[in-house]
mmCIF file of N, CA and C in Angstrom:
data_model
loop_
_atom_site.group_PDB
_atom_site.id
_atom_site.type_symbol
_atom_site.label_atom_id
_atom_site.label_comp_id
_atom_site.label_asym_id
_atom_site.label_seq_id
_atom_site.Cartn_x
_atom_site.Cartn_y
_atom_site.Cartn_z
ATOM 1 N N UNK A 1 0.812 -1.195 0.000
ATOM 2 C CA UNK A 1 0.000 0.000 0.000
ATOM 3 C C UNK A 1 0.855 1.258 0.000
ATOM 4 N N UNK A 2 2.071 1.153 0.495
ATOM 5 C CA UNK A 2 3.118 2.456 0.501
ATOM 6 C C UNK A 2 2.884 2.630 -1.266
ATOM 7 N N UNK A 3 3.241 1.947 -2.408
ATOM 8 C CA UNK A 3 3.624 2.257 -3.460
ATOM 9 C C UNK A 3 2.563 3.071 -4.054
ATOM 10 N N UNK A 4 1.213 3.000 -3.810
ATOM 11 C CA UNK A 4 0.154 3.761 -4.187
ATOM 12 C C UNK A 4 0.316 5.200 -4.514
ATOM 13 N N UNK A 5 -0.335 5.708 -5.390
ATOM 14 C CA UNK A 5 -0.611 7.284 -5.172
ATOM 15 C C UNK A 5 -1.326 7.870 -4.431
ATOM 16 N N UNK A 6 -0.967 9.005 -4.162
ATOM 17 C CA UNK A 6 -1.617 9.371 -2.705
ATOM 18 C C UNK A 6 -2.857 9.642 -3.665
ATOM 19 N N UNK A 7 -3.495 10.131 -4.523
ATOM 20 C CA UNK A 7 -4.649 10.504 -4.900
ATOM 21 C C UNK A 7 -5.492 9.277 -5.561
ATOM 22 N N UNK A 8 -4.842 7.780 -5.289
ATOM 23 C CA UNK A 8 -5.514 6.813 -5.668
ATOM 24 C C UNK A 8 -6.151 6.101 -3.838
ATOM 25 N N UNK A 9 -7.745 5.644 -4.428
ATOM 26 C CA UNK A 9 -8.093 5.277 -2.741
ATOM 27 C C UNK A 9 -8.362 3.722 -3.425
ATOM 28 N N UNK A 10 -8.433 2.743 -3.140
ATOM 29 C CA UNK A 10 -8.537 1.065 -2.492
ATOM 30 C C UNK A 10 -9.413 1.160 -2.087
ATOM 31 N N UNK A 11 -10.613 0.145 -2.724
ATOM 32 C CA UNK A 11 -11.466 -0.170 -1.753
ATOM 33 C C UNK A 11 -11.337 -1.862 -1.608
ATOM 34 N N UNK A 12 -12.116 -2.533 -0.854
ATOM 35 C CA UNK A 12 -12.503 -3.701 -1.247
ATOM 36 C C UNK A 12 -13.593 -4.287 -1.483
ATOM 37 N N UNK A 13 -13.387 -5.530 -2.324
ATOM 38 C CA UNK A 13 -14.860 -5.590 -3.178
ATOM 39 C C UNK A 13 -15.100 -6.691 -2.184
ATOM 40 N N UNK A 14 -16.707 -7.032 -2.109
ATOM 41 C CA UNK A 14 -17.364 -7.954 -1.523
ATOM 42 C C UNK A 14 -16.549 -9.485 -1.797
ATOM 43 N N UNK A 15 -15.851 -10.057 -2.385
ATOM 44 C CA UNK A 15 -15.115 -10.958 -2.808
ATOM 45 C C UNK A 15 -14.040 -11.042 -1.874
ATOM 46 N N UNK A 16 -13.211 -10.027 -1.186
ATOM 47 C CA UNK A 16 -12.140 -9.760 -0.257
ATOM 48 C C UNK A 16 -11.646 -9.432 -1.412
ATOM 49 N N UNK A 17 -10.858 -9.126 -2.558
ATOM 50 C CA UNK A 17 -9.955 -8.526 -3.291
ATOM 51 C C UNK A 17 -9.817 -7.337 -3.150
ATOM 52 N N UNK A 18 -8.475 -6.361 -3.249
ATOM 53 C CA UNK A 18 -8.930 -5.149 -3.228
ATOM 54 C C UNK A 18 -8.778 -4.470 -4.456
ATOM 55 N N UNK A 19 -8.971 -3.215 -4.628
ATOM 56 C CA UNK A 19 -9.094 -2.534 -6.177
ATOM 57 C C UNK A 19 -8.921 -0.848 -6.209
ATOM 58 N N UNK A 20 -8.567 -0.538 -6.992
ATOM 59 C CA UNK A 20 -8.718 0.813 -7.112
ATOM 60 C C UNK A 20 -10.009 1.282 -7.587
ATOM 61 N N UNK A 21 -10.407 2.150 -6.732
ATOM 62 C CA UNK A 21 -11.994 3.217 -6.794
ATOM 63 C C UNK A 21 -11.742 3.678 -7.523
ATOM 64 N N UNK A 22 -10.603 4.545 -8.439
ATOM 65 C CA UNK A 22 -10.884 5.431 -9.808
ATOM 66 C C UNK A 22 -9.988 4.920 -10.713
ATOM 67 N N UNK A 23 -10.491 4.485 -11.551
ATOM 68 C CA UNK A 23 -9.745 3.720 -12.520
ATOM 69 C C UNK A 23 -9.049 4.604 -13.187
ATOM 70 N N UNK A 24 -9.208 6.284 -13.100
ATOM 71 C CA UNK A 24 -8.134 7.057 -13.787
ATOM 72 C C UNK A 24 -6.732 6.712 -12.958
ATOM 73 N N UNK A 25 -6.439 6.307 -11.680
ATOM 74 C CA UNK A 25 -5.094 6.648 -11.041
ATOM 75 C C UNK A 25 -4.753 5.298 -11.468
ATOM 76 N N UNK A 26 -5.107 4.385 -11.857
ATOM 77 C CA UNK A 26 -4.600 3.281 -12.360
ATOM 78 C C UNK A 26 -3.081 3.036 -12.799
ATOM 79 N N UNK A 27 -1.980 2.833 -12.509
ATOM 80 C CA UNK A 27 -0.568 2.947 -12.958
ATOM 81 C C UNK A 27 -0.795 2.396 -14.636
ATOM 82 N N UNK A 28 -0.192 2.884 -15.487
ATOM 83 C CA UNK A 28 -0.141 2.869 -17.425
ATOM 84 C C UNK A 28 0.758 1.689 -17.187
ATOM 85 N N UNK A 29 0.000 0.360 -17.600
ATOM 86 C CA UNK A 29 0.661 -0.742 -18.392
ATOM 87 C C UNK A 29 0.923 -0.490 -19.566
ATOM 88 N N UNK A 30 2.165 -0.598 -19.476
ATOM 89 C CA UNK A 30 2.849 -0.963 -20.976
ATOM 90 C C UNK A 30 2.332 -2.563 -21.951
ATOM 91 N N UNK A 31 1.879 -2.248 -22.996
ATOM 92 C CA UNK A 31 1.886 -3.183 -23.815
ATOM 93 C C UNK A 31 3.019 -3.833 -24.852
ATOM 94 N N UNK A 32 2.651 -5.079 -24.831
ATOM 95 C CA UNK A 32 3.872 -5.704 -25.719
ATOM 96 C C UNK A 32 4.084 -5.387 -26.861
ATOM 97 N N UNK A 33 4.491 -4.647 -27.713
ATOM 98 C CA UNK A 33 4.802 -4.573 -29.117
ATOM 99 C C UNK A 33 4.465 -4.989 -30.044
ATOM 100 N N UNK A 34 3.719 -4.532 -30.925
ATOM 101 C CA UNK A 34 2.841 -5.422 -31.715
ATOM 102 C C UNK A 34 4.559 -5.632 -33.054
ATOM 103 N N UNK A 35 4.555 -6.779 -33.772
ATOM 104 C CA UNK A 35 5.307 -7.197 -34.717
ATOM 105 C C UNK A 35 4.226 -7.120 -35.913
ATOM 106 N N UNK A 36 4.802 -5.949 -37.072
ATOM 107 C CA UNK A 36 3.679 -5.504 -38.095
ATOM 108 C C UNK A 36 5.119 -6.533 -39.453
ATOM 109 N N UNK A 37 4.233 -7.130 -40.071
ATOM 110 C CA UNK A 37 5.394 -8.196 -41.103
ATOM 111 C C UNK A 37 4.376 -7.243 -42.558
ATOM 112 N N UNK A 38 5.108 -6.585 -42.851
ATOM 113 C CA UNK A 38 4.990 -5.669 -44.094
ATOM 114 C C UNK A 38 5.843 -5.879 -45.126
ATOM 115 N N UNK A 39 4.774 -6.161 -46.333
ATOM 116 C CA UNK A 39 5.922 -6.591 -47.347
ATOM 117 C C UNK A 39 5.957 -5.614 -48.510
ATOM 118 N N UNK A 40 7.048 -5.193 -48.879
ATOM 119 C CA UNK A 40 6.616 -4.256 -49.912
ATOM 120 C C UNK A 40 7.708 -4.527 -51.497
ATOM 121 N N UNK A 41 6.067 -4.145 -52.294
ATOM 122 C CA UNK A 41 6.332 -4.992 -53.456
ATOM 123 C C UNK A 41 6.471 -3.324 -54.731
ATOM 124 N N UNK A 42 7.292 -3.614 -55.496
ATOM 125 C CA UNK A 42 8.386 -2.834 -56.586
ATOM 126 C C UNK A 42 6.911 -2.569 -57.476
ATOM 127 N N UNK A 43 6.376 -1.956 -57.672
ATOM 128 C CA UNK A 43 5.883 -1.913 -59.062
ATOM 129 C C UNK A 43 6.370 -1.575 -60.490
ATOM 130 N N UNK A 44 5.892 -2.473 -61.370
ATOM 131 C CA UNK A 44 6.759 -2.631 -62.248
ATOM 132 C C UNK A 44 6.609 -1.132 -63.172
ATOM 133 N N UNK A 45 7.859 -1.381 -64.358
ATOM 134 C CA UNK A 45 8.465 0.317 -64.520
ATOM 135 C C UNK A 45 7.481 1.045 -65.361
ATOM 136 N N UNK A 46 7.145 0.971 -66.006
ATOM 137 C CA UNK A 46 5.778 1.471 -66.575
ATOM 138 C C UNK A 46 4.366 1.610 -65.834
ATOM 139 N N UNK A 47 4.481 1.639 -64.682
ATOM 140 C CA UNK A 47 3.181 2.267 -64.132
ATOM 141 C C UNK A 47 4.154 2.796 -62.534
ATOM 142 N N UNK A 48 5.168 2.852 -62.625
ATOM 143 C CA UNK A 48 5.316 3.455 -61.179
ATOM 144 C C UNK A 48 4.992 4.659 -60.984
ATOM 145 N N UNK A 49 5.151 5.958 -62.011
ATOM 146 C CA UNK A 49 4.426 7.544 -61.866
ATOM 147 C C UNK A 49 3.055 6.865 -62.059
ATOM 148 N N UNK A 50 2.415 6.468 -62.519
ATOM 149 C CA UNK A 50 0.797 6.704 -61.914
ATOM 150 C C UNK A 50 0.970 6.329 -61.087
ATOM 151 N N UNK A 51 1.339 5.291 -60.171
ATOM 152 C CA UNK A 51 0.967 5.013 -59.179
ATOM 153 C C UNK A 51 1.704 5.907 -57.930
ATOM 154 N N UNK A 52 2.546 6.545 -58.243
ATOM 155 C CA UNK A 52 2.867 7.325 -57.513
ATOM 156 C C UNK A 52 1.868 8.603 -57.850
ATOM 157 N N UNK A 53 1.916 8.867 -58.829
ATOM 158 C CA UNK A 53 0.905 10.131 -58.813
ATOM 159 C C UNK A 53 -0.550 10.077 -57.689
ATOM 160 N N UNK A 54 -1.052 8.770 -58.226
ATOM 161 C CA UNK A 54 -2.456 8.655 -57.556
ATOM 162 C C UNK A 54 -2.249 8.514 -55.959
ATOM 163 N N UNK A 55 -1.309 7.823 -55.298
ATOM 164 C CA UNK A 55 -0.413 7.947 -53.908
ATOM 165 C C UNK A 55 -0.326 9.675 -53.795
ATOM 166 N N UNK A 56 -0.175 10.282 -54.631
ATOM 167 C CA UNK A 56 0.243 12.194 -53.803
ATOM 168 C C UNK A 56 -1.265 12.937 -54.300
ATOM 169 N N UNK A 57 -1.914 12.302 -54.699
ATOM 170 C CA UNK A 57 -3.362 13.089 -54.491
ATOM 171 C C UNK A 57 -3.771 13.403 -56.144
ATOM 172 N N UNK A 58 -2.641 12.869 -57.181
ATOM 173 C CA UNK A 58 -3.162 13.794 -58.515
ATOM 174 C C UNK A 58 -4.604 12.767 -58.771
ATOM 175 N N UNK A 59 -4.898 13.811 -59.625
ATOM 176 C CA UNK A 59 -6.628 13.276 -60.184
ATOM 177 C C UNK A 59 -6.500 12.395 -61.440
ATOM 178 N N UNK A 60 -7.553 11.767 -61.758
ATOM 179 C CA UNK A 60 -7.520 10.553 -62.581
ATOM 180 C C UNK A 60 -7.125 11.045 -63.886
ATOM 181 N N UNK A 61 -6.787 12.399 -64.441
ATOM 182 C CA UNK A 61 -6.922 13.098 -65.682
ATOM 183 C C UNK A 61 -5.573 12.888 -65.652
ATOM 184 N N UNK A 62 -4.584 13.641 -64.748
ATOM 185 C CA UNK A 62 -3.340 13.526 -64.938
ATOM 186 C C UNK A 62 -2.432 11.988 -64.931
ATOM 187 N N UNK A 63 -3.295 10.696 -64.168
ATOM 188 C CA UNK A 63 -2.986 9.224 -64.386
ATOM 189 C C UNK A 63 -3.407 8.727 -66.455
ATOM 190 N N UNK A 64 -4.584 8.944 -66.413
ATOM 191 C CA UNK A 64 -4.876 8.789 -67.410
ATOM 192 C C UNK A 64 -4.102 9.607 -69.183
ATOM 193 N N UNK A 65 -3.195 10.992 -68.614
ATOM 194 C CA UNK A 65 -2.353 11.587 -69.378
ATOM 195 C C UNK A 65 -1.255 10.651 -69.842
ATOM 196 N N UNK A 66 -0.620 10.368 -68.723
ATOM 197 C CA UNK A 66 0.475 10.009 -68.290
ATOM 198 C C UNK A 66 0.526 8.169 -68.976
ATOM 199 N N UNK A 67 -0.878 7.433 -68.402
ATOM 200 C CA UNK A 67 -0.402 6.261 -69.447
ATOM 201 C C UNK A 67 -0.712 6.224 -71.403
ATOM 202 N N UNK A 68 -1.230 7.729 -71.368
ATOM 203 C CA UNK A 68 -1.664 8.194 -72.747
ATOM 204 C C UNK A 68 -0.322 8.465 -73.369
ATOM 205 N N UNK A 69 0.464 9.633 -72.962
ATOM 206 C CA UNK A 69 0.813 10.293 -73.191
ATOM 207 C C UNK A 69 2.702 9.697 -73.357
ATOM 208 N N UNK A 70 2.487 8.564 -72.277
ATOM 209 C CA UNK A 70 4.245 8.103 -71.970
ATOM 210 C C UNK A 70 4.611 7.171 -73.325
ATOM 211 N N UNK A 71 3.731 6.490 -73.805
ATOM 212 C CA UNK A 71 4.418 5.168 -74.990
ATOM 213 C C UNK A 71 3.777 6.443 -76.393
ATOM 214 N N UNK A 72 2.826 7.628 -76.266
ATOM 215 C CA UNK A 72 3.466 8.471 -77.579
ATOM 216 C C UNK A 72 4.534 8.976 -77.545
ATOM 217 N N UNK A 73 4.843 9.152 -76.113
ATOM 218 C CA UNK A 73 6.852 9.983 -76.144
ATOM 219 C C UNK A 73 7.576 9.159 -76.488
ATOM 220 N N UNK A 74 7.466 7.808 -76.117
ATOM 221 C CA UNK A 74 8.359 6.792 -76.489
ATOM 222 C C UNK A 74 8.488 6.503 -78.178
ATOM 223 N N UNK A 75 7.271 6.518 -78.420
ATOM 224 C CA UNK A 75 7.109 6.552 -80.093
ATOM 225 C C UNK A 75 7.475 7.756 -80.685
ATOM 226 N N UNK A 76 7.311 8.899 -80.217
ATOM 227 C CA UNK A 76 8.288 10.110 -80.845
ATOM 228 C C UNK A 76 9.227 10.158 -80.864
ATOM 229 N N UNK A 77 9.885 9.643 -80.221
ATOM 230 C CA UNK A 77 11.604 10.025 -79.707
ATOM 231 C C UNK A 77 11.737 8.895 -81.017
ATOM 232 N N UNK A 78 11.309 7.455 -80.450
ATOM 233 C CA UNK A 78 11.984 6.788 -81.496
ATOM 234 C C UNK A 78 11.785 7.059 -82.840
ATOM 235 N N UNK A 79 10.997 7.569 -83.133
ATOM 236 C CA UNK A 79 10.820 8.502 -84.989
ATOM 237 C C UNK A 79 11.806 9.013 -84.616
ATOM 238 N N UNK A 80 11.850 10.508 -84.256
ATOM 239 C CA UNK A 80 13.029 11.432 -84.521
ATOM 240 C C UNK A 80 14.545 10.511 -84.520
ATOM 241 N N UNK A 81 15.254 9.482 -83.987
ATOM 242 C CA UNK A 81 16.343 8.874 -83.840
ATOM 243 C C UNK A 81 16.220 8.341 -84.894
ATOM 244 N N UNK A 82 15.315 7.671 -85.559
ATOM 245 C CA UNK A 82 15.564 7.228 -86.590
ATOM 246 C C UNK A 82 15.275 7.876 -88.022
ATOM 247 N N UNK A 83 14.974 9.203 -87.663
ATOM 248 C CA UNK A 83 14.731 9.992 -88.574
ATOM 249 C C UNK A 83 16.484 10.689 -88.845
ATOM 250 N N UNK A 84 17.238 10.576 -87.790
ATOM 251 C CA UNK A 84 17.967 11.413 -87.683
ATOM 252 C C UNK A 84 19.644 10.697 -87.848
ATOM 253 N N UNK A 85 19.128 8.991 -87.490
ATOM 254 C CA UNK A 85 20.050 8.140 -88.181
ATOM 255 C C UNK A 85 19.662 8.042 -89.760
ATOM 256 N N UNK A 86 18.955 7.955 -90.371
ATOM 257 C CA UNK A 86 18.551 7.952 -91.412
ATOM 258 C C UNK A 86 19.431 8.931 -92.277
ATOM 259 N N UNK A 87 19.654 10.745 -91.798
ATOM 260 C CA UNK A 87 20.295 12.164 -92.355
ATOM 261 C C UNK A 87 21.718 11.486 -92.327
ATOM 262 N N UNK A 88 21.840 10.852 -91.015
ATOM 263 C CA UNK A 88 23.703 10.814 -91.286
ATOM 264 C C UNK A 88 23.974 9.435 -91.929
ATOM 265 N N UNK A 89 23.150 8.826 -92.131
ATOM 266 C CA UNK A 89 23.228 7.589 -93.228
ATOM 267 C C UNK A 89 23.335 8.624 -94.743
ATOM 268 N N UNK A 90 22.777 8.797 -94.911
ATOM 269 C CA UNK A 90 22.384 9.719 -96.261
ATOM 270 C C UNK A 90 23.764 10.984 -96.186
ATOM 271 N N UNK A 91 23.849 11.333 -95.192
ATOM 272 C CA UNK A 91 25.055 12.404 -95.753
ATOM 273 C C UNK A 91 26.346 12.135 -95.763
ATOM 274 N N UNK A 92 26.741 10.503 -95.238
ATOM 275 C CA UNK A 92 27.140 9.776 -94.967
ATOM 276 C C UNK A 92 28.277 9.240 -96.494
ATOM 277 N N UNK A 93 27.034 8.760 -96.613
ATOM 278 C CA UNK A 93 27.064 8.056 -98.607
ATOM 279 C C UNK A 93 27.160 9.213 -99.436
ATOM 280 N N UNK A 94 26.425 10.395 -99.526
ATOM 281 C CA UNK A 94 26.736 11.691 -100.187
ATOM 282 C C UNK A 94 27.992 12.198 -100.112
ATOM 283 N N UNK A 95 29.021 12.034 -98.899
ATOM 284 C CA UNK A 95 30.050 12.864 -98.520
ATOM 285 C C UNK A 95 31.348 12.105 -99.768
ATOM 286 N N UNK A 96 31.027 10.091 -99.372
ATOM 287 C CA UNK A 96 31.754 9.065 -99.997
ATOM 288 C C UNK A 96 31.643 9.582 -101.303
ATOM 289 N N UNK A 97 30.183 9.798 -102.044
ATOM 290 C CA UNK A 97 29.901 9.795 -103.248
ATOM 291 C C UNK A 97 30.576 10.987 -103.935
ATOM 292 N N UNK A 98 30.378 12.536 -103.507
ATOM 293 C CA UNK A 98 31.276 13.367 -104.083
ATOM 294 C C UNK A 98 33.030 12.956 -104.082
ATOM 295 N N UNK A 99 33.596 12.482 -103.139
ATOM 296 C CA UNK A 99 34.597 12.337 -102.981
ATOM 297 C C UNK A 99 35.553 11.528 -104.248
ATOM 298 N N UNK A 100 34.569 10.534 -104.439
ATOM 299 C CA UNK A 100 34.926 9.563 -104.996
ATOM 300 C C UNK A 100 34.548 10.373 -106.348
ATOM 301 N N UNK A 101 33.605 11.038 -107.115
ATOM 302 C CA UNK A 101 33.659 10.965 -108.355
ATOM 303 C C UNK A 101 34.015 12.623 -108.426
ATOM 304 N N UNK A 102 34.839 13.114 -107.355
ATOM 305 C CA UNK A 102 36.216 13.978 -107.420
ATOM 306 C C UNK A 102 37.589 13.620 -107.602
ATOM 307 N N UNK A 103 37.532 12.568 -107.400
ATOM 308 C CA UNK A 103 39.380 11.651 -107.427
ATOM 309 C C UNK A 103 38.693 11.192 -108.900
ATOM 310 N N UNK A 104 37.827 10.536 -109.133
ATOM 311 C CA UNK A 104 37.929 9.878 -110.770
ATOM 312 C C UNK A 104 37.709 10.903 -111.896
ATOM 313 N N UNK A 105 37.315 12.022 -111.520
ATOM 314 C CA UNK A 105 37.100 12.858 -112.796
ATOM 315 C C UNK A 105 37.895 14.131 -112.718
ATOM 316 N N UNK A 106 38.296 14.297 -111.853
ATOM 317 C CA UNK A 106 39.090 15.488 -111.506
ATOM 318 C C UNK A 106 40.828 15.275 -112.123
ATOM 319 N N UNK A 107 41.317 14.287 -112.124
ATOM 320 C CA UNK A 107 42.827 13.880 -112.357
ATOM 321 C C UNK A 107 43.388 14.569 -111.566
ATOM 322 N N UNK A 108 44.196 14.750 -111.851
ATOM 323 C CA UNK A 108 45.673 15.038 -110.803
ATOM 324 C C UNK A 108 45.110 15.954 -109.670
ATOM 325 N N UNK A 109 44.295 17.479 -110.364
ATOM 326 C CA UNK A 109 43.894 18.136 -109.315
ATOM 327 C C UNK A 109 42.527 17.537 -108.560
ATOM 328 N N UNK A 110 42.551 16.964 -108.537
ATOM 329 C CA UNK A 110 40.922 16.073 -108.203
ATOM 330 C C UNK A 110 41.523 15.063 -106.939
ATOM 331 N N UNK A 111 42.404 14.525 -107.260
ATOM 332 C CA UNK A 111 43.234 13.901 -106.896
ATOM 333 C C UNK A 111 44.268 14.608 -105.096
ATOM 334 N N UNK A 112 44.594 15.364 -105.554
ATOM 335 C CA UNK A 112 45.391 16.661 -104.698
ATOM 336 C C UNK A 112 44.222 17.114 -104.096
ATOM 337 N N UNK A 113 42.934 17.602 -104.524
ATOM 338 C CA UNK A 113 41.935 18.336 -103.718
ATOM 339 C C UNK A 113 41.181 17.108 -102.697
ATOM 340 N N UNK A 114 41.283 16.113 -103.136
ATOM 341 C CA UNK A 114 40.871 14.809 -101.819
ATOM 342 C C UNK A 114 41.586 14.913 -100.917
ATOM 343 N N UNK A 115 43.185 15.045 -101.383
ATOM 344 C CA UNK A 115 43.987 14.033 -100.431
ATOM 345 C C UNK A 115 44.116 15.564 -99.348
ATOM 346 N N UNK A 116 43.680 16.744 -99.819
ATOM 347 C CA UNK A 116 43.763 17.923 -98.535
ATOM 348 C C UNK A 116 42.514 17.743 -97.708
ATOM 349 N N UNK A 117 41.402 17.087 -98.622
ATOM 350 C CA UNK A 117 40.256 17.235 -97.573
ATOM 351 C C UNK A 117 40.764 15.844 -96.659
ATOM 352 N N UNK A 118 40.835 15.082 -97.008
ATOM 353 C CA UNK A 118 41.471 14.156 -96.098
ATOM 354 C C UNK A 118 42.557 14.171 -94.999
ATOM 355 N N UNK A 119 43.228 15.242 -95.168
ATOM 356 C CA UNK A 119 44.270 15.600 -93.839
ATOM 357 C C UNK A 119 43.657 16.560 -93.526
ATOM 358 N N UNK A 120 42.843 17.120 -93.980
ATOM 359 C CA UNK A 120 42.108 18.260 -92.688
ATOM 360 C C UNK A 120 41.249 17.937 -91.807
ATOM 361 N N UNK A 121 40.509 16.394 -92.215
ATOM 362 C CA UNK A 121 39.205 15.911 -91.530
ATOM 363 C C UNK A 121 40.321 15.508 -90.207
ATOM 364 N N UNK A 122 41.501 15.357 -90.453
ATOM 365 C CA UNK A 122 42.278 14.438 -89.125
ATOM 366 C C UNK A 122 43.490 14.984 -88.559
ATOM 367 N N UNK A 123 42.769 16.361 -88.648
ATOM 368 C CA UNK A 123 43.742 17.012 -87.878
ATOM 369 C C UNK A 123 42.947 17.764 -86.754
#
């Protein structure tokens, strides 16, 4: 009874047990720790911004952009790269092609005017 709080009173119940009269002075049991087994799973790479989007509050317009909008970027880009391998294919063979029917028709100076463009490209 020493360990009590002075503002907690004991009574006893008809049973002989005794008890605390105000269940506010009650001493705070600690509880055991709950063990939370959380598993967390990667979503795969093509939907992780929506799903992050829809996780920070955006609205279904900007999810619905976004799986609209991501495989036309993907399809643009890849046009333009291959639009643009395509120019240096082509200027490529154009550069060979003058070159070449400058050394065969040109003679000597045709000849001399290659072999300078050729030490200037490698210097």
């Amino acid at each position: 009874m020493d360990s009590l709080p002075i503002h907690a009173r004991v009574v006893q119940l008809p049973d002989g047990t005794y008890t605390y009269a105000d269940q506010s002075a009650l001493p705070v049991q600690q509880a055991a720790p709950q063990i939370v087994h959380q598993h967390i799973h990667q979503a795969p790479p093509d939907r992780t911004v929506q799903r992050v989007a829809l996780g920070s509050g955006v609205g279904a317009g900007a999810v619905a952009a976004g799986i609209y909008f991501g495989p036309l970027l993907v399809g643009v880009l890849a046009a333009i790269a291959a639009n643009l391998a395509m120019l240096a294919f082509l200027a490529a063979v154009l550069v060979w092609g003058v070159t070449t029917l400058v050394k065969s028709v040109g003679g000597s100076d045709g000849k001399a005017a290659a072999k300078t463009v050729r030490r200037s490209r490698w210097r």
